GROMACS .gro file of C-alpha atoms in nm:
model
  463
    1MET     CA    1  -4.029  19.597  15.863
    2ASN     CA    2  -4.096  19.247  15.988
    3GLU     CA    3  -4.281  19.153  15.666
    4GLN     CA    4  -4.177  18.816  15.524
    5LEU     CA    5  -3.953  18.829  15.227
    6GLU     CA    6  -4.214  18.660  15.005
    7GLN     CA    7  -4.457  18.924  15.079
    8LEU     CA    8  -4.201  19.179  15.006
    9LEU     CA    9  -4.155  19.058  14.672
   10PRO     CA   10  -4.524  18.984  14.539
   11LEU     CA   11  -4.557  18.696  14.306
   12GLU     CA   12  -4.596  18.960  13.989
   13LEU     CA   13  -4.248  19.075  14.068
   14ASP     CA   14  -4.100  18.785  13.916
   15TYR     CA   15  -3.779  18.960  13.745
   16VAL     CA   16  -3.519  18.926  14.007
   17GLY     CA   17  -3.221  18.758  13.875
   18PRO     CA   18  -2.829  18.753  13.915
   19ASN     CA   19  -2.797  19.099  13.798
   20ALA     CA   20  -3.031  19.247  14.092
   21GLN     CA   21  -2.943  19.515  14.332
   22LEU     CA   22  -3.204  19.474  14.607
   23THR     CA   23  -3.135  19.522  14.978
   24TYR     CA   24  -3.411  19.400  15.205
   25VAL     CA   25  -3.415  19.555  15.559
   26ASN     CA   26  -3.546  19.316  15.838
   27GLY     CA   27  -3.603  19.537  16.153
   28THR     CA   28  -3.599  19.385  16.535
   29ALA     CA   29  -3.607  19.551  16.843
   30GLU     CA   30  -3.244  19.590  16.861
   31TYR     CA   31  -3.116  19.588  16.513
   32TYR     CA   32  -3.175  19.641  16.153
   33MET     CA   33  -3.037  19.363  15.961
   34LEU     CA   34  -2.940  19.444  15.598
   35TRP     CA   35  -2.952  19.171  15.328
   36ASP     CA   36  -2.846  19.143  14.969
   37VAL     CA   37  -3.131  18.944  14.759
   38HIS     CA   38  -3.102  18.799  14.424
   39SER     CA   39  -3.205  18.494  14.229
   40LYS     CA   40  -3.071  18.308  13.926
   41GLY     CA   41  -3.392  18.338  13.747
   42ARG     CA   42  -3.725  18.363  13.911
   43GLN     CA   43  -3.880  18.261  13.568
   44LEU     CA   44  -3.691  17.911  13.624
   45LYS     CA   45  -3.835  17.887  13.988
   46SER     CA   46  -3.504  17.940  14.097
   47PRO     CA   47  -3.512  18.037  14.499
   48LEU     CA   48  -3.412  18.393  14.627
   49GLU     CA   49  -3.090  18.387  14.764
   50LEU     CA   50  -2.994  18.627  15.078
   51HIS     CA   51  -2.664  18.732  15.201
   52LEU     CA   52  -2.584  18.929  15.502
   53ILE     CA   53  -2.444  19.275  15.443
   54GLY     CA   54  -2.449  19.416  15.819
   55SER     CA   55  -2.633  19.518  16.079
   56TYR     CA   56  -2.717  19.869  16.224
   57ALA     CA   57  -2.766  19.878  16.599
   58ARG     CA   58  -3.031  20.108  16.711
   59ALA     CA   59  -2.911  20.196  17.040
   60THR     CA   60  -2.540  20.281  16.950
   61LYS     CA   61  -2.642  20.388  16.623
   62GLN     CA   62  -2.333  20.163  16.485
   63LEU     CA   63  -2.316  19.999  16.154
   64ARG     CA   64  -2.127  19.682  16.155
   65ILE     CA   65  -2.029  19.543  15.789
   66VAL     CA   66  -2.018  19.170  15.746
   67ASN     CA   67  -1.972  19.132  15.369
   68ASP     CA   68  -1.905  19.423  15.111
   69ILE     CA   69  -2.211  19.492  14.919
   70ALA     CA   70  -1.994  19.558  14.606
   71GLU     CA   71  -1.856  19.209  14.659
   72LEU     CA   72  -2.204  19.046  14.707
   73GLN     CA   73  -2.323  19.197  14.387
   74SER     CA   74  -2.030  19.100  14.157
   75ILE     CA   75  -2.010  18.856  13.916
   76LYS     CA   76  -1.746  18.666  14.114
   77HIS     CA   77  -2.010  18.609  14.386
   78ARG     CA   78  -2.304  18.538  14.150
   79SER     CA   79  -2.147  18.309  13.884
   80GLN     CA   80  -2.255  18.005  14.082
   81PHE     CA   81  -2.593  17.879  13.907
   82ASN     CA   82  -2.598  17.561  14.097
   83ALA     CA   83  -2.679  17.326  13.796
   84LEU     CA   84  -2.976  17.557  13.706
   85VAL     CA   85  -3.149  17.443  13.379
   86LEU     CA   86  -3.180  17.765  13.150
   87ARG     CA   87  -3.421  17.771  12.838
   88GLY     CA   88  -3.229  17.743  12.531
   89ALA     CA   89  -3.301  17.768  12.164
   90SER     CA   90  -3.122  17.683  11.843
   91VAL     CA   91  -3.187  17.633  11.464
   92ILE     CA   92  -3.168  17.286  11.289
   93ASP     CA   93  -3.336  17.308  10.943
   94ARG     CA   94  -3.426  16.943  10.942
   95GLU     CA   95  -3.738  16.760  11.024
   96ASN     CA   96  -3.847  16.544  11.350
   97ILE     CA   97  -3.585  16.736  11.539
   98THR     CA   98  -3.780  16.770  11.880
   99SER     CA   99  -3.579  16.650  12.183
  100ASN     CA  100  -3.324  16.821  12.374
  101ALA     CA  101  -3.106  16.502  12.332
  102GLN     CA  102  -3.132  16.530  11.955
  103ILE     CA  103  -3.029  16.875  11.933
  104GLU     CA  104  -2.732  16.838  12.169
  105ALA     CA  105  -2.589  16.541  11.969
  106ILE     CA  106  -2.613  16.716  11.638
  107LEU     CA  107  -2.442  17.041  11.801
  108ALA     CA  108  -2.197  16.879  11.960
  109ARG     CA  109  -2.057  16.701  11.665
  110PRO     CA  110  -1.753  16.865  11.539
  111THR     CA  111  -1.831  16.743  11.173
  112LYS     CA  112  -2.074  16.911  10.925
  113ASP     CA  113  -2.423  16.851  10.956
  114ALA     CA  114  -2.695  16.902  10.701
  115GLY     CA  115  -2.928  17.189  10.798
  116VAL     CA  116  -2.679  17.333  11.052
  117ALA     CA  117  -2.513  17.658  10.984
  118ALA     CA  118  -2.135  17.693  11.080
  119PHE     CA  119  -2.220  17.986  11.313
  120ILE     CA  120  -2.474  17.766  11.510
  121LYS     CA  121  -2.210  17.509  11.622
  122TYR     CA  122  -1.961  17.791  11.707
  123HIS     CA  123  -2.214  17.956  11.935
  124TYR     CA  124  -2.312  17.634  12.074
  125GLU     CA  125  -1.941  17.577  12.187
  126LEU     CA  126  -1.931  17.944  12.324
  127LEU     CA  127  -2.257  17.866  12.515
  128SER     CA  128  -2.062  17.533  12.661
  129LEU     CA  129  -1.787  17.795  12.778
  130LEU     CA  130  -2.069  17.959  12.938
  131LYS     CA  131  -2.214  17.665  13.094
  132ASP     CA  132  -1.865  17.551  13.253
  133ARG     CA  133  -1.797  17.889  13.384
  134PHE     CA  134  -2.150  17.947  13.562
  135ASN     CA  135  -2.237  17.589  13.619
  136PHE     CA  136  -2.581  17.567  13.437
  137THR     CA  137  -2.746  17.337  13.195
  138VAL     CA  138  -2.958  17.417  12.881
  139ASN     CA  139  -3.276  17.251  12.775
  140PHE     CA  140  -3.283  17.355  12.400
  141ARG     CA  141  -3.599  17.387  12.178
  142ASN     CA  142  -3.550  17.368  11.801
  143SER     CA  143  -3.682  17.637  11.533
  144ARG     CA  144  -3.676  17.552  11.169
  145GLY     CA  145  -3.572  17.911  11.083
  146TRP     CA  146  -3.436  18.252  11.219
  147ALA     CA  147  -3.671  18.523  11.115
  148GLY     CA  148  -3.991  18.613  10.960
  149ARG     CA  149  -4.334  18.764  11.016
  150LEU     CA  150  -4.675  18.612  11.059
  151GLY     CA  151  -4.853  18.752  10.761
  152ASN     CA  152  -4.854  19.151  10.780
  153SER     CA  153  -4.847  19.139  11.164
  154SER     CA  154  -4.546  19.228  11.398
  155PHE     CA  155  -4.563  18.895  11.531
  156ARG     CA  156  -4.207  18.733  11.503
  157LEU     CA  157  -4.145  18.377  11.364
  158GLY     CA  158  -3.827  18.160  11.429
  159LEU     CA  159  -3.547  18.193  11.662
  160LEU     CA  160  -3.603  18.572  11.679
  161GLY     CA  161  -3.955  18.531  11.790
  162ILE     CA  162  -3.854  18.287  12.063
  163ILE     CA  163  -3.607  18.519  12.213
  164GLN     CA  164  -3.817  18.839  12.156
  165ARG     CA  165  -4.121  18.683  12.342
  166ASN     CA  166  -3.867  18.572  12.642
  167GLU     CA  167  -3.965  18.197  12.566
  168ALA     CA  168  -3.559  18.108  12.580
  169ASP     CA  169  -3.286  18.266  12.806
  170ILE     CA  170  -3.000  18.202  12.545
  171PRO     CA  171  -2.964  18.090  12.220
  172ALA     CA  172  -2.707  17.886  12.027
  173SER     CA  173  -2.704  18.088  11.740
  174GLY     CA  174  -2.605  18.419  11.618
  175SER     CA  175  -2.808  18.706  11.430
  176PHE     CA  176  -2.754  18.942  11.176
  177ASN     CA  177  -2.701  19.300  11.246
  178ARG     CA  178  -3.033  19.472  11.162
  179ILE     CA  179  -3.143  19.831  11.268
  180ASN     CA  180  -3.492  19.713  11.390
  181ARG     CA  181  -3.325  19.458  11.613
  182PHE     CA  182  -3.160  19.696  11.833
  183ALA     CA  183  -3.481  19.780  12.034
  184GLU     CA  184  -3.581  19.421  12.088
  185PHE     CA  185  -3.269  19.229  12.187
  186ASP     CA  186  -2.932  19.264  12.371
  187THR     CA  187  -2.619  19.152  12.228
  188ILE     CA  188  -2.370  18.980  12.457
  189HIS     CA  189  -2.091  18.908  12.238
  190GLN     CA  190  -1.957  18.979  11.868
  191SER     CA  191  -1.687  18.740  11.706
  192TRP     CA  192  -1.832  18.525  11.431
  193LYS     CA  193  -1.761  18.667  11.069
  194PHE     CA  194  -2.047  18.551  10.838
  195GLU     CA  195  -1.895  18.511  10.505
  196THR     CA  196  -2.091  18.335  10.222
  197ALA     CA  197  -1.989  18.331   9.861
  198PHE     CA  198  -2.017  18.129   9.505
  199LEU     CA  199  -1.780  17.883   9.466
  200PHE     CA  200  -1.696  17.717   9.123
  201ARG     CA  201  -1.432  17.581   8.908
  202PHE     CA  202  -1.297  17.771   8.616
  203THR     CA  203  -1.317  17.634   8.275
  204PRO     CA  204  -1.206  17.815   7.943
  205ASP     CA  205  -1.579  17.915   7.878
  206LEU     CA  206  -1.606  18.113   8.169
  207ASP     CA  207  -1.338  18.360   8.089
  208THR     CA  208  -1.510  18.675   8.074
  209HIS     CA  209  -1.219  18.921   8.179
  210GLY     CA  210  -0.958  18.827   7.918
  211LYS     CA  211  -1.056  18.942   7.564
  212SER     CA  212  -0.797  18.701   7.393
  213GLY     CA  213  -1.062  18.488   7.278
  214ASN     CA  214  -1.325  18.749   7.179
  215PHE     CA  215  -1.170  19.032   6.941
  216LEU     CA  216  -1.518  19.179   6.945
  217ALA     CA  217  -1.519  19.270   7.276
  218PRO     CA  218  -1.377  19.627   7.288
  219PHE     CA  219  -1.697  19.751   7.115
  220SER     CA  220  -2.029  19.697   7.201
  221THR     CA  221  -2.277  19.556   6.953
  222LYS     CA  222  -2.434  19.905   6.916
  223VAL     CA  223  -2.097  20.052   6.813
  224TRP     CA  224  -2.033  19.766   6.564
  225LEU     CA  225  -2.375  19.821   6.421
  226PHE     CA  226  -2.313  20.199   6.396
  227THR     CA  227  -1.956  20.152   6.234
  228LEU     CA  228  -2.117  19.930   5.980
  229ALA     CA  229  -2.397  20.160   5.889
  230THR     CA  230  -2.145  20.465   5.882
  231ILE     CA  231  -1.929  20.269   5.607
  232ILE     CA  232  -2.244  20.190   5.410
  233ILE     CA  233  -2.359  20.540   5.411
  234ILE     CA  234  -2.011  20.661   5.310
  235ASN     CA  235  -2.001  20.422   5.011
  236LEU     CA  236  -2.344  20.536   4.887
  237ILE     CA  237  -2.264  20.900   4.907
  238TRP     CA  238  -1.945  20.836   4.710
  239LEU     CA  239  -2.110  20.642   4.454
  240LEU     CA  240  -2.374  20.941   4.421
  241LEU     CA  241  -2.100  21.199   4.408
  242GLU     CA  242  -1.942  21.008   4.125
  243TYR     CA  243  -2.276  20.969   3.952
  244ILE     CA  244  -2.329  21.325   3.981
  245ASN     CA  245  -1.981  21.420   3.849
  246LYS     CA  246  -2.008  21.193   3.566
  247ARG     CA  247  -2.342  21.365   3.451
  248TRP     CA  248  -2.205  21.712   3.473
  249HIS     CA  249  -1.889  21.617   3.275
  250ALA     CA  250  -2.125  21.436   3.016
  251GLN     CA  251  -2.278  21.800   2.934
  252ARG     CA  252  -1.962  21.958   2.844
  253GLN     CA  253  -1.931  22.068   2.473
  254GLN     CA  254  -1.553  21.953   2.409
  255GLN     CA  255  -1.558  21.606   2.252
  256GLN     CA  256  -1.182  21.515   2.385
  257GLN     CA  257  -1.263  21.610   2.741
  258GLN     CA  258  -1.589  21.450   2.702
  259GLN     CA  259  -1.412  21.113   2.618
  260ALA     CA  260  -1.142  21.137   2.873
  261THR     CA  261  -1.406  21.213   3.139
  262SER     CA  262  -1.616  20.913   2.989
  263VAL     CA  263  -1.316  20.672   3.037
  264ALA     CA  264  -1.221  20.798   3.390
  265HIS     CA  265  -1.553  20.797   3.542
  266THR     CA  266  -1.621  20.479   3.387
  267HIS     CA  267  -1.360  20.332   3.578
  268ARG     CA  268  -1.443  20.508   3.908
  269SER     CA  269  -1.823  20.422   3.895
  270ASN     CA  270  -1.748  20.058   3.959
  271TRP     CA  271  -1.923  20.004   4.296
  272THR     CA  272  -1.707  19.689   4.367
  273GLU     CA  273  -1.396  19.870   4.346
  274ARG     CA  274  -1.542  20.139   4.566
  275ILE     CA  275  -1.624  19.896   4.835
  276LEU     CA  276  -1.258  19.781   4.837
  277HIS     CA  277  -1.135  20.112   4.842
  278ILE     CA  278  -1.353  20.198   5.165
  279PHE     CA  279  -1.242  19.846   5.305
  280GLY     CA  280  -0.892  19.955   5.235
  281ALA     CA  281  -0.897  20.295   5.403
  282VAL     CA  282  -1.082  20.145   5.707
  283CYS     CA  283  -0.801  19.883   5.750
  284GLN     CA  284  -0.549  20.185   5.684
  285GLN     CA  285  -0.403  19.980   5.388
  286GLY     CA  286  -0.390  20.273   5.166
  287MET     CA  287  -0.599  20.325   4.820
  288GLU     CA  288  -0.491  20.292   4.447
  289PRO     CA  289  -0.591  20.467   4.210
  290ILE     CA  290  -0.585  20.781   4.418
  291PRO     CA  291  -0.931  20.977   4.345
  292LYS     CA  292  -0.856  21.330   4.175
  293ASP     CA  293  -1.171  21.526   4.230
  294LEU     CA  294  -1.225  21.707   4.536
  295PRO     CA  295  -1.557  21.549   4.665
  296SER     CA  296  -1.379  21.199   4.664
  297ARG     CA  297  -1.083  21.306   4.824
  298SER     CA  298  -1.270  21.453   5.110
  299ILE     CA  299  -1.453  21.149   5.172
  300VAL     CA  300  -1.128  20.961   5.150
  301VAL     CA  301  -0.956  21.177   5.426
  302THR     CA  302  -1.281  21.134   5.652
  303VAL     CA  303  -1.249  20.761   5.633
  304PHE     CA  304  -0.906  20.763   5.700
  305LEU     CA  305  -0.960  20.975   6.001
  306PHE     CA  306  -1.233  20.810   6.135
  307SER     CA  307  -1.030  20.442   6.075
  308VAL     CA  308  -0.748  20.613   6.300
  309VAL     CA  309  -0.959  20.691   6.588
  310MET     CA  310  -1.127  20.350   6.597
  311TYR     CA  311  -0.816  20.151   6.541
  312ASN     CA  312  -0.624  20.322   6.794
  313TYR     CA  313  -0.884  20.258   7.068
  314TYR     CA  314  -0.954  19.904   6.947
  315THR     CA  315  -0.578  19.803   6.945
  316SER     CA  316  -0.526  19.945   7.276
  317SER     CA  317  -0.832  19.781   7.427
  318VAL     CA  318  -0.710  19.433   7.297
  319VAL     CA  319  -0.375  19.468   7.404
  320GLY     CA  320  -0.472  19.584   7.755
  321GLY     CA  321  -0.717  19.301   7.796
  322LEU     CA  322  -0.421  19.064   7.662
  323LEU     CA  323  -0.207  19.195   7.944
  324SER     CA  324  -0.446  19.215   8.219
  325SER     CA  325  -0.618  18.868   8.149
  326SER     CA  326  -0.578  18.644   8.427
  327ASP     CA  327  -0.828  18.350   8.356
  328GLN     CA  328  -1.037  18.428   8.663
  329GLY     CA  329  -1.388  18.377   8.532
  330PRO     CA  330  -1.680  18.556   8.655
  331ALA     CA  331  -1.571  18.815   8.941
  332SER     CA  332  -1.925  18.947   9.039
  333VAL     CA  333  -2.275  18.830   9.090
  334ASP     CA  334  -2.398  18.980   8.805
  335GLU     CA  335  -2.117  18.806   8.586
  336ILE     CA  336  -2.224  18.484   8.763
  337ILE     CA  337  -2.585  18.530   8.653
  338ALA     CA  338  -2.462  18.612   8.301
  339SER     CA  339  -2.243  18.316   8.266
  340ALA     CA  340  -2.338  17.939   8.183
  341LEU     CA  341  -2.300  17.844   8.528
  342LYS     CA  342  -2.560  17.654   8.710
  343ILE     CA  343  -2.659  17.786   9.043
  344SER     CA  344  -2.733  17.596   9.375
  345PHE     CA  345  -2.775  17.682   9.729
  346GLU     CA  346  -2.698  17.506  10.042
  347ASP     CA  347  -3.045  17.361  10.178
  348ILE     CA  348  -3.044  17.620  10.488
  349GLY     CA  349  -3.308  17.842  10.619
  350TYR     CA  350  -3.152  18.174  10.560
  351TYR     CA  351  -3.168  18.142  10.170
  352LYS     CA  352  -3.503  18.067  10.157
  353VAL     CA  353  -3.582  18.396  10.382
  354LEU     CA  354  -3.346  18.588  10.141
  355PHE     CA  355  -3.542  18.465   9.814
  356LYS     CA  356  -3.882  18.538   9.985
  357GLU     CA  357  -3.856  18.877  10.162
  358ASN     CA  358  -3.553  19.023   9.971
  359LYS     CA  359  -3.697  19.222   9.631
  360SER     CA  360  -3.344  19.374   9.524
  361PRO     CA  361  -3.297  19.361   9.151
  362ILE     CA  362  -3.009  19.149   9.166
  363VAL     CA  363  -3.205  18.872   9.357
  364THR     CA  364  -3.513  18.912   9.118
  365GLN     CA  365  -3.263  18.853   8.830
  366LEU     CA  366  -3.113  18.581   8.993
  367ILE     CA  367  -3.442  18.392   9.068
  368SER     CA  368  -3.571  18.454   8.703
  369ARG     CA  369  -3.265  18.333   8.512
  370LYS     CA  370  -3.100  18.083   8.711
  371LEU     CA  371  -3.345  17.933   8.965
  372SER     CA  372  -3.688  17.921   8.775
  373ALA     CA  373  -3.596  17.656   8.523
  374ALA     CA  374  -3.676  17.299   8.585
  375ARG     CA  375  -3.368  17.044   8.632
  376SER     CA  376  -3.328  16.702   8.543
  377ALA     CA  377  -3.272  16.415   8.810
  378SER     CA  378  -2.911  16.420   8.712
  379GLU     CA  379  -2.853  16.785   8.776
  380LEU     CA  380  -2.787  16.935   9.125
  381GLY     CA  381  -3.120  17.106   9.239
  382VAL     CA  382  -3.159  17.426   9.353
  383TYR     CA  383  -3.087  17.339   9.710
  384GLY     CA  384  -2.861  17.089   9.827
  385HIS     CA  385  -2.614  16.961  10.085
  386ILE     CA  386  -2.245  17.079  10.072
  387GLU     CA  387  -2.133  16.700  10.042
  388ASP     CA  388  -2.363  16.638   9.748
  389ALA     CA  389  -2.267  16.971   9.572
  390ILE     CA  390  -1.881  16.954   9.586
  391PRO     CA  391  -1.870  16.670   9.319
  392TYR     CA  392  -2.059  16.881   9.076
  393LEU     CA  393  -1.804  17.161   9.126
  394LYS     CA  394  -1.539  16.951   9.068
  395SER     CA  395  -1.683  16.824   8.700
  396GLY     CA  396  -1.719  17.212   8.624
  397GLY     CA  397  -2.044  17.417   8.494
  398TYR     CA  398  -2.180  17.439   8.873
  399ALA     CA  399  -2.169  17.737   9.131
  400PHE     CA  400  -2.266  17.675   9.485
  401HIS     CA  401  -2.352  17.930   9.739
  402CYS     CA  402  -2.265  17.867  10.091
  403GLU     CA  403  -2.067  17.932  10.386
  404VAL     CA  404  -1.708  17.906  10.263
  405VAL     CA  405  -1.577  17.784  10.605
  406ASP     CA  406  -1.822  17.460  10.566
  407ALA     CA  407  -1.713  17.393  10.184
  408TYR     CA  408  -1.327  17.407  10.223
  409PRO     CA  409  -1.293  17.107  10.464
  410VAL     CA  410  -1.493  16.877  10.197
  411ILE     CA  411  -1.309  17.056   9.888
  412ALA     CA  412  -0.974  16.970  10.061
  413LYS     CA  413  -1.073  16.598  10.080
  414LEU     CA  414  -1.215  16.555   9.713
  415PHE     CA  415  -0.986  16.798   9.490
  416ASP     CA  416  -0.643  16.748   9.393
  417THR     CA  417  -0.370  17.044   9.340
  418ASN     CA  418  -0.495  17.159   9.016
  419GLU     CA  419  -0.832  17.146   9.060
  420ILE     CA  420  -0.774  17.366   9.385
  421CYS     CA  421  -0.593  17.606   9.159
  422ASP     CA  422  -0.891  17.618   8.933
  423LEU     CA  423  -1.148  17.726   9.225
  424ARG     CA  424  -1.281  18.040   9.218
  425GLU     CA  425  -1.482  18.229   9.485
  426VAL     CA  426  -1.726  18.525   9.421
  427SER     CA  427  -1.908  18.704   9.726
  428GLY     CA  428  -2.155  18.988   9.714
  429LEU     CA  429  -2.492  18.794   9.727
  430MET     CA  430  -2.524  18.841  10.094
  431GLU     CA  431  -2.324  19.084  10.322
  432VAL     CA  432  -2.010  18.986  10.502
  433ASP     CA  433  -2.109  19.068  10.871
  434ILE     CA  434  -2.016  19.026  11.232
  435MET     CA  435  -2.276  18.829  11.398
  436ASN     CA  436  -2.456  18.921  11.722
  437TRP     CA  437  -2.512  18.659  11.995
  438ILE     CA  438  -2.834  18.801  12.120
  439VAL     CA  439  -3.079  18.758  12.432
  440HIS     CA  440  -3.412  18.910  12.531
  441LYS     CA  441  -3.410  19.284  12.582
  442ASN     CA  442  -3.286  19.385  12.912
  443SER     CA  443  -3.244  19.014  13.000
  444GLN     CA  444  -3.127  18.960  13.350
  445TYR     CA  445  -2.841  18.791  13.219
  446THR     CA  446  -2.706  19.023  12.971
  447GLU     CA  447  -2.449  19.189  13.181
  448LEU     CA  448  -2.337  18.898  13.351
  449PHE     CA  449  -2.243  18.696  13.021
  450LYS     CA  450  -2.106  19.001  12.837
  451ILE     CA  451  -1.869  19.068  13.143
  452ALA     CA  452  -1.787  18.703  13.128
  453PHE     CA  453  -1.682  18.708  12.751
  454SER     CA  454  -1.495  19.041  12.807
  455TYR     CA  455  -1.291  18.902  13.069
  456ALA     CA  456  -1.217  18.599  12.865
  457ALA     CA  457  -1.120  18.839  12.577
  458TRP     CA  458  -0.900  19.043  12.773
  459CYS     CA  459  -0.728  18.710  12.930
  460VAL     CA  460  -0.651  18.596  12.576
  461LEU     CA  461  -0.513  18.947  12.445
  462TYR     CA  462  -0.292  18.970  12.766
  463ALA     CA  463  -0.211  18.596  12.826
   0.00000   0.00000   0.00000
C-alpha cells in the first residue's frame, strides 16, 4: 500500500486521461488516504494529478470526507487543461502547407480560401470554443484529403487515418456518416449540414420542362416513327383494296356497270388523293369524296378513331406543358448531364475521392459524357476555384458544383438582380448530410467534449 504512484501505474499504462475514474489508496500506520487520480493526457506527457478524497482512520474506523468524489470526477473540476498542447489535424488541399502557423492563419481567416472546405473553418471555430473553455492549445498537422485506403489494404489514408491511429487528439474537420466508421471513431458533435449542388444560370436553350418550344415532346421518337409507319401501311392497304376492287368490277358482264365502275375507280386509284385523304383524316379535317365501298369505309373509320385517340393525348400533353412551364431548366443530375452545360467542380479533395471510388452509374455517366473531353485554355477546367468559376456562371453555359454556402457570397458581389433570378440550383450528386465531428474511438476526451457541447446547446435553447 506504500508503493509509489508511478509504480502503481506502470509505463505501459499510459491511457489515463481526464475521464479516468481511478482511486489510489495510500496506507500508513494510522490512516488510509484515498486519492482521485487523473491526467489531462498521458500521451502528451501531462503529469498525473492527485486530489484527496478523504481518509479512513484504522483505530476508530471512521471515514472523513474531504472532497466529494463525484465533484472531483466531474467536468467542472477537470476542465482546466493549463495550456496543454493537444495534437490536432486538418485538411487543406494545397501544396507546401506544413507548419502549424500556416494552418492556423488559413483556418482563422473569415474569407473563403482555395482548398479549404466551408465545414473545415466551421469546425475550427468550434475547436476555438473548446480551447477557450478548457484552456488548451492545438498543434496542427495537415492532410491533403479526408479518406482513402492504401491499395487493397485496410490502412486508412488522410485525416481519417490520422484519427484512427490516434495520431491526433481532435481534428478541425467533420466527417461524413458511414456505417463502417462507427466502429473506429467517436462522435462528439453534429451540427454542420453538408449541402452541395450544381449552380448554373438559366438560358432559353436549357428549357427542358416547358414544351412550348418543342411540339414533338409529347411523343417519343419511337412513337412518332410507329405512327408514320402505321399511316403508310394504311395507305398501301387502301390502294391494294381499290386495285382488287377494280379488277373484280372489270370482270362483270354488263357494259354499263363496267363503264361506271371504270370511271369511279379510275378516280379512286389516284394515289396522291389517297395520301391527302389519309392526311385529312389524321388531322380530323374530313374527307371528300366519301368512299362508297365497305372496305374503304372501314379503313376511313379506323383512321378517324386512331387520330382521335392520338390527338386527344397530344393536345392535353401540349396544353399541360404550356401551363406548367416555369422556365426552370434542368432539375436533376440526369438532366444536367443531358444538357449542353459544361460541368466543373471545386478543386477540393472530396470530389477526387468521389470520382475515384464511387462507381455508381450516374457518376460513370457524368465522367464519360462531361469530364473526359479536352477543354481549351479559354474554358473553365474540370476543377477550379469558386472565385474563378462564378464569372463563367454569369456568362451562361456552365454548371459549377460546390458547397452552396461558399458560392453565394461571391455570387452576391458579381451578379445583379436579374442574373440572380436566373440562377438555378440542382442537388443530388452528393447526399445532404449532417456531418460528424469525430475523435479516436474510446478517446479520453470524448465524454468531456460531448458534455461541453451538450451544455452549450442547452444554454442556447433555454437562454
